[in-house]
Coordinates of C-alpha atoms in Angstrom, one line a residue:
Chain A
X1 CA -30.3 187.9 -53.1
X2 CA -29.1 184.0 -52.7
X3 CA -30.7 181.9 -50.2
X4 CA -28.8 179.5 -48.3
X5 CA -29.9 176.4 -46.1
X6 CA -27.4 175.4 -43.3
X7 CA -27.3 173.3 -40.0
X8 CA -24.6 173.7 -37.5
X9 CA -23.4 171.4 -34.8
X10 CA -21.5 174.0 -33.2
X11 CA -24.0 177.2 -33.7
X12 CA -21.6 179.6 -32.4
X13 CA -18.2 179.1 -34.0
X14 CA -19.2 176.8 -36.6
X15 CA -22.2 179.4 -37.8
X16 CA -19.8 181.9 -37.5
X17 CA -16.8 180.6 -39.2
X18 CA -19.4 180.2 -42.5
X19 CA -20.4 183.4 -42.6
X20 CA -17.0 185.1 -42.2
X21 CA -16.3 182.2 -45.4
X22 CA -19.3 183.8 -47.3
X23 CA -18.4 187.6 -46.0
X24 CA -14.9 186.8 -47.8
X25 CA -16.5 185.4 -50.9
X26 CA -19.0 188.9 -51.1
X27 CA -21.8 187.7 -49.5
X28 CA -23.2 190.1 -46.8
X29 CA -26.2 188.2 -44.7
X30 CA -29.1 190.3 -45.1
X31 CA -31.5 188.4 -43.2
X32 CA -32.3 184.9 -41.6
X33 CA -35.6 183.5 -42.0
X34 CA -37.2 180.6 -40.2
X35 CA -34.9 178.0 -42.4
X36 CA -32.7 179.8 -44.6
X37 CA -30.3 182.1 -44.6
X38 CA -30.4 185.2 -47.2
X39 CA -27.5 187.2 -48.4
X40 CA -26.9 189.9 -50.5
X41 CA -23.5 190.4 -53.1
X42 CA -21.1 193.2 -51.7
X43 CA -17.3 193.7 -52.0
X44 CA -15.4 190.5 -50.5
X45 CA -14.4 191.0 -46.9
X46 CA -16.1 193.8 -46.2
X47 CA -17.7 192.6 -43.0
X48 CA -17.1 190.2 -40.4
X49 CA -19.0 187.8 -38.3
X50 CA -19.3 186.4 -34.7
X51 CA -22.3 184.6 -33.2
X52 CA -23.4 184.7 -29.3
X53 CA -25.3 182.8 -27.2
X54 CA -28.0 184.9 -25.7
X55 CA -30.9 182.1 -24.8
X56 CA -29.7 183.2 -21.2
X57 CA -31.2 186.5 -21.3
X58 CA -34.5 188.0 -20.3
X59 CA -36.0 190.1 -23.1
X60 CA -35.1 193.1 -21.2
X61 CA -31.6 192.2 -21.0
X62 CA -31.6 191.3 -24.4
X63 CA -33.1 194.4 -25.8
X64 CA -30.6 196.5 -23.3
X65 CA -27.7 194.5 -24.8
X66 CA -29.0 194.7 -28.7
X67 CA -29.1 198.6 -28.1
X68 CA -25.7 198.3 -26.4
X69 CA -24.4 196.8 -29.4
X70 CA -26.2 199.1 -31.6
X71 CA -24.4 202.1 -30.1
X72 CA -21.1 200.2 -30.5
X73 CA -21.9 200.3 -34.3
X74 CA -22.5 196.4 -34.7
X75 CA -25.3 195.2 -36.6
X76 CA -27.3 192.3 -35.3
X77 CA -29.6 189.6 -36.7
X78 CA -31.7 187.2 -34.5
X79 CA -31.0 183.7 -35.2
X80 CA -33.6 180.5 -34.0
X81 CA -32.0 177.7 -32.4
X82 CA -33.3 174.7 -30.7
X83 CA -31.1 173.2 -28.4
X84 CA -32.2 171.9 -25.1
X85 CA -35.6 173.3 -24.8
X86 CA -38.5 171.8 -23.5
X87 CA -41.5 173.4 -25.4
X88 CA -45.4 172.9 -24.5
X89 CA -47.4 174.8 -27.0
X90 CA -46.2 178.3 -27.1
X91 CA -44.4 178.3 -23.8
X92 CA -40.6 176.9 -23.2
X93 CA -39.1 175.8 -20.3
X94 CA -35.4 176.9 -19.8
X95 CA -34.1 175.8 -16.5
X96 CA -30.7 176.6 -17.6
X97 CA -31.7 180.4 -18.3
X98 CA -31.1 183.6 -15.8
X99 CA -33.7 184.2 -13.4
X100 CA -37.0 186.4 -15.6
X101 CA -35.8 183.9 -18.8
X102 CA -36.9 180.8 -18.1
X103 CA -40.1 180.9 -19.3
X104 CA -39.7 182.0 -22.8
X105 CA -42.7 182.5 -24.7
X106 CA -43.0 183.2 -28.3
X107 CA -43.7 187.2 -28.3
X108 CA -40.1 187.6 -27.3
X109 CA -37.5 185.0 -26.8
X110 CA -38.3 181.8 -28.4
X111 CA -36.8 182.8 -32.0
X112 CA -33.6 184.5 -30.4
X113 CA -31.4 181.7 -29.1
X114 CA -28.4 183.3 -31.0
X115 CA -27.6 186.9 -32.0
X116 CA -25.1 187.0 -35.5
X117 CA -23.2 190.2 -34.9
X118 CA -21.8 191.9 -38.1
X119 CA -19.1 194.2 -38.0
X120 CA -17.2 196.6 -41.0
X121 CA -13.9 194.4 -41.3
X122 CA -10.9 195.1 -39.1
X123 CA -7.4 193.8 -39.2
X124 CA -8.4 191.6 -35.9
X125 CA -10.8 188.7 -35.4
X126 CA -14.2 189.9 -34.5
X127 CA -14.2 188.3 -30.8
X128 CA -16.9 188.9 -28.5
X129 CA -15.4 188.0 -25.2
X130 CA -12.0 189.2 -24.7
X131 CA -10.9 188.3 -21.6
X132 CA -10.4 184.9 -20.6
X133 CA -12.6 185.1 -17.5
X134 CA -15.3 186.1 -19.7
X135 CA -14.6 183.5 -22.3
X136 CA -15.1 180.8 -19.7
X137 CA -18.3 182.5 -18.3
X138 CA -19.5 182.3 -21.8
X139 CA -18.4 178.6 -22.1
X140 CA -20.5 178.0 -19.1
X141 CA -23.5 179.4 -20.0
X142 CA -23.7 178.0 -23.3
X143 CA -22.9 174.2 -21.4
X144 CA -26.0 174.7 -19.2
X145 CA -28.7 173.4 -21.6
X146 CA -26.9 170.4 -22.1
X147 CA -26.5 169.6 -18.3
X148 CA -30.0 169.9 -18.3
X149 CA -30.6 167.6 -21.4
X150 CA -28.2 165.0 -20.1
X151 CA -30.4 164.9 -16.8
X152 CA -33.6 164.7 -19.2
X153 CA -32.2 161.7 -21.8
X154 CA -31.3 160.0 -18.7
X155 CA -34.5 159.8 -17.2
X156 CA -35.8 159.1 -20.0
X157 CA -33.3 156.3 -20.8
X158 CA -34.1 154.6 -17.6
X159 CA -38.0 154.9 -17.8
X160 CA -37.4 153.3 -21.4
X161 CA -35.0 150.6 -19.9
X162 CA -37.4 149.6 -17.2
X163 CA -40.1 149.5 -19.8
X164 CA -38.2 146.7 -22.0
X165 CA -37.2 145.1 -18.8
X166 CA -41.1 144.4 -18.3
X167 CA -41.3 143.4 -21.6
X168 CA -38.5 140.4 -21.5
X169 CA -39.9 139.6 -18.1
X170 CA -43.6 138.9 -19.8
X171 CA -45.5 139.7 -17.3
X172 CA -48.7 140.7 -18.6
X173 CA -49.6 143.3 -15.9
X174 CA -46.5 145.4 -16.8
X175 CA -46.6 144.4 -21.2
X176 CA -47.1 147.6 -23.0
X177 CA -46.9 147.4 -27.1
X178 CA -44.1 149.4 -28.5
X179 CA -40.9 149.6 -29.5
X180 CA -38.9 149.7 -26.5
X181 CA -35.6 149.0 -27.9
X182 CA -35.5 151.0 -30.8
X183 CA -36.4 154.1 -28.2
X184 CA -33.7 153.1 -26.7
X185 CA -31.2 153.4 -29.0
X186 CA -32.7 156.5 -30.1
X187 CA -32.2 157.7 -26.6
X188 CA -29.0 156.2 -26.2
X189 CA -27.6 157.9 -29.2
X190 CA -29.0 161.2 -28.1
X191 CA -27.3 160.8 -24.8
X192 CA -23.8 160.1 -26.3
X193 CA -23.9 163.5 -28.4
X194 CA -25.0 165.3 -25.5
X195 CA -22.1 163.6 -23.4
X196 CA -19.6 164.6 -26.3
X197 CA -20.8 168.1 -26.4
X198 CA -20.3 168.0 -22.5
X199 CA -17.1 166.5 -22.8
X200 CA -16.0 169.7 -25.7
X201 CA -17.0 172.3 -23.4
X202 CA -14.9 170.9 -20.7
X203 CA -11.8 170.7 -22.6
X204 CA -12.3 174.4 -23.7
X205 CA -13.1 175.3 -20.2
X206 CA -10.2 173.7 -18.8
X207 CA -7.5 174.9 -21.8
X208 CA -8.9 178.6 -21.1
X209 CA -8.2 178.1 -17.5
X210 CA -4.4 177.4 -18.2
X211 CA -4.3 180.4 -20.2
X212 CA -5.7 182.4 -17.2
X213 CA -3.1 185.0 -16.1
X214 CA -0.3 183.5 -13.8
Chain B
X1 CA -4.4 192.6 17.0
X2 CA -7.5 193.9 15.0
X3 CA -7.1 194.7 11.2
X4 CA -8.8 198.0 9.9
X5 CA -10.8 196.7 7.1
X6 CA -10.4 199.3 4.3
X7 CA -13.1 200.4 2.2
X8 CA -11.3 199.9 -1.1
X9 CA -8.7 197.2 -1.3
X10 CA -10.0 195.0 -4.3
X11 CA -7.6 195.6 -7.2
X12 CA -9.1 196.6 -10.0
X13 CA -9.0 194.2 -13.2
X14 CA -7.3 196.1 -16.5
X15 CA -10.7 195.7 -18.1
X16 CA -12.1 198.1 -15.3
X17 CA -9.7 200.1 -14.6
X18 CA -9.3 201.4 -18.4
X19 CA -13.3 202.1 -18.3
X20 CA -13.2 204.0 -15.4
X21 CA -10.5 205.9 -16.7
X22 CA -12.5 206.5 -20.1
X23 CA -15.6 208.0 -17.9
X24 CA -13.9 210.3 -16.2
X25 CA -15.9 212.3 -19.1
X26 CA -19.7 211.2 -20.0
X27 CA -18.9 208.2 -22.3
X28 CA -20.6 205.3 -23.9
X29 CA -19.6 202.0 -25.1
X30 CA -18.1 202.8 -28.4
X31 CA -16.5 205.9 -27.1
X32 CA -14.5 203.8 -24.3
X33 CA -13.8 201.5 -26.9
X34 CA -12.0 203.5 -28.7
X35 CA -10.7 205.4 -26.2
X36 CA -8.9 202.5 -24.5
X37 CA -8.0 201.5 -28.0
X38 CA -6.3 204.7 -28.6
X39 CA -4.5 205.1 -25.0
X40 CA -3.1 201.5 -25.3
X41 CA -2.1 201.6 -29.3
X42 CA -3.9 199.0 -29.7
X43 CA -2.9 196.4 -27.3
X44 CA -6.0 195.9 -25.3
X45 CA -9.3 195.5 -27.6
X46 CA -12.4 195.4 -25.8
X47 CA -15.1 192.6 -27.3
X48 CA -18.7 193.9 -27.4
X49 CA -19.9 191.1 -24.5
X50 CA -16.4 191.9 -22.5
X51 CA -17.3 195.6 -22.3
X52 CA -21.5 195.2 -22.0
X53 CA -20.6 193.0 -19.0
X54 CA -18.2 195.1 -17.3
X55 CA -20.0 198.5 -17.9
X56 CA -23.2 196.5 -16.2
X57 CA -20.9 195.0 -13.5
X58 CA -19.7 198.6 -12.6
X59 CA -22.4 200.3 -12.6
X60 CA -24.4 197.6 -10.2
X61 CA -21.2 198.3 -8.0
X62 CA -21.7 201.9 -8.3
X63 CA -18.7 202.3 -9.7
X64 CA -20.3 204.6 -12.5
X65 CA -23.8 206.1 -13.3
X66 CA -26.0 206.7 -15.9
X67 CA -25.5 210.3 -17.3
X68 CA -28.5 212.0 -19.1
X69 CA -28.1 212.1 -23.0
X70 CA -30.4 213.5 -25.4
X71 CA -33.0 211.2 -26.1
X72 CA -32.6 211.6 -29.7
X73 CA -29.4 210.2 -29.5
X74 CA -30.2 206.6 -28.9
X75 CA -27.5 205.9 -26.7
X76 CA -26.7 205.5 -23.1
X77 CA -23.5 207.7 -21.6
X78 CA -22.2 207.0 -18.3
X79 CA -19.8 208.9 -15.9
X80 CA -17.5 208.0 -13.2
X81 CA -18.9 208.3 -9.4
X82 CA -16.7 209.4 -6.1
X83 CA -17.0 206.1 -5.1
X84 CA -15.0 205.2 -8.7
X85 CA -12.8 207.4 -8.2
X86 CA -11.7 206.2 -4.8
X87 CA -11.3 202.6 -6.6
X88 CA -9.3 204.0 -9.3
X89 CA -7.1 206.2 -6.9
X90 CA -6.1 203.5 -4.8
X91 CA -5.6 201.2 -7.7
X92 CA -3.2 203.7 -9.0
X93 CA -1.7 203.7 -5.5
X94 CA -1.0 200.3 -5.8
X95 CA 0.4 200.2 -9.0
X96 CA 2.9 202.9 -8.2
X97 CA 3.9 200.9 -5.2
X98 CA 4.4 197.8 -7.4
X99 CA 6.1 199.8 -10.1
X100 CA 8.5 201.1 -7.6
X101 CA 9.5 197.8 -6.1
X102 CA 10.0 196.3 -9.4
X103 CA 12.2 199.4 -10.6
X104 CA 14.4 198.9 -8.0
X105 CA 14.9 195.6 -8.1
X106 CA 15.0 195.5 -11.6
X107 CA 17.6 198.1 -11.8
X108 CA 20.2 196.6 -9.4
X109 CA 19.7 193.2 -10.9
X110 CA 18.5 192.2 -7.4
X111 CA 17.3 192.3 -3.7
X112 CA 19.0 194.7 -1.1

């Protein structure tokens, strides 16, 4: 058994690529902990992996999907993710999720943002969505939390900017101690990275649309 | 002029059409996947997300229904409904029309 730590900027395609690379070197994903991935040695190239984003699914819907995967001879492993969540204690609000899944609680959903799918290797690549329409839909679902995050960060950014402005004005009643400039740089950086992700989603969706049936 | 609205008129996607055909006898997700791959000689391979979404969609629209299975089998079988069959029949008719038109044109190399 070997243990690996890995973070992904792209938790769907990036993670799948890495897991497939491990599989081609003879490592099968055994389980995923809070921080680490655990692998067991197997015959090289025996398994294939794909990653699905499932944070928008309600617990009931997710369990139904998981049993469907099982009957389709696909092994699944739940993987926590941490993009675009507003959390308060053990309850997380996901405005971007489907109805019934918006309030995520630790019983079922917080640690189930992604599903890693494993099947025995076949000649063709392992794709979860095989029609262009479904691929576009899957990207739109993944884009949603970034849209909310961008709105949230914009509001935070504006609040901070006003705070800084009043600090510069040096009026006694509005001055609050604290490093406003640092917050603005941090928020601005985050905002730019979210914006880049949004543009990437948009480009990928546009590319798929051009491949749709004539 | 009044336009008669037909009960079934939207063309089915290839995905929906093939799933409905696979469900003329009770079948489950994996069985549908194998049926389609075999019949199309590997041209059409459904990803699990696509198949799951399409089966749910057909079920919601009443084109397929759940078929009771042995609880020990841990799988859900579905079978096509009469409504599903009428969709398949109109799709087949539509396809035959298109094929007839295409064959006529392609064979003679031009329109009449």
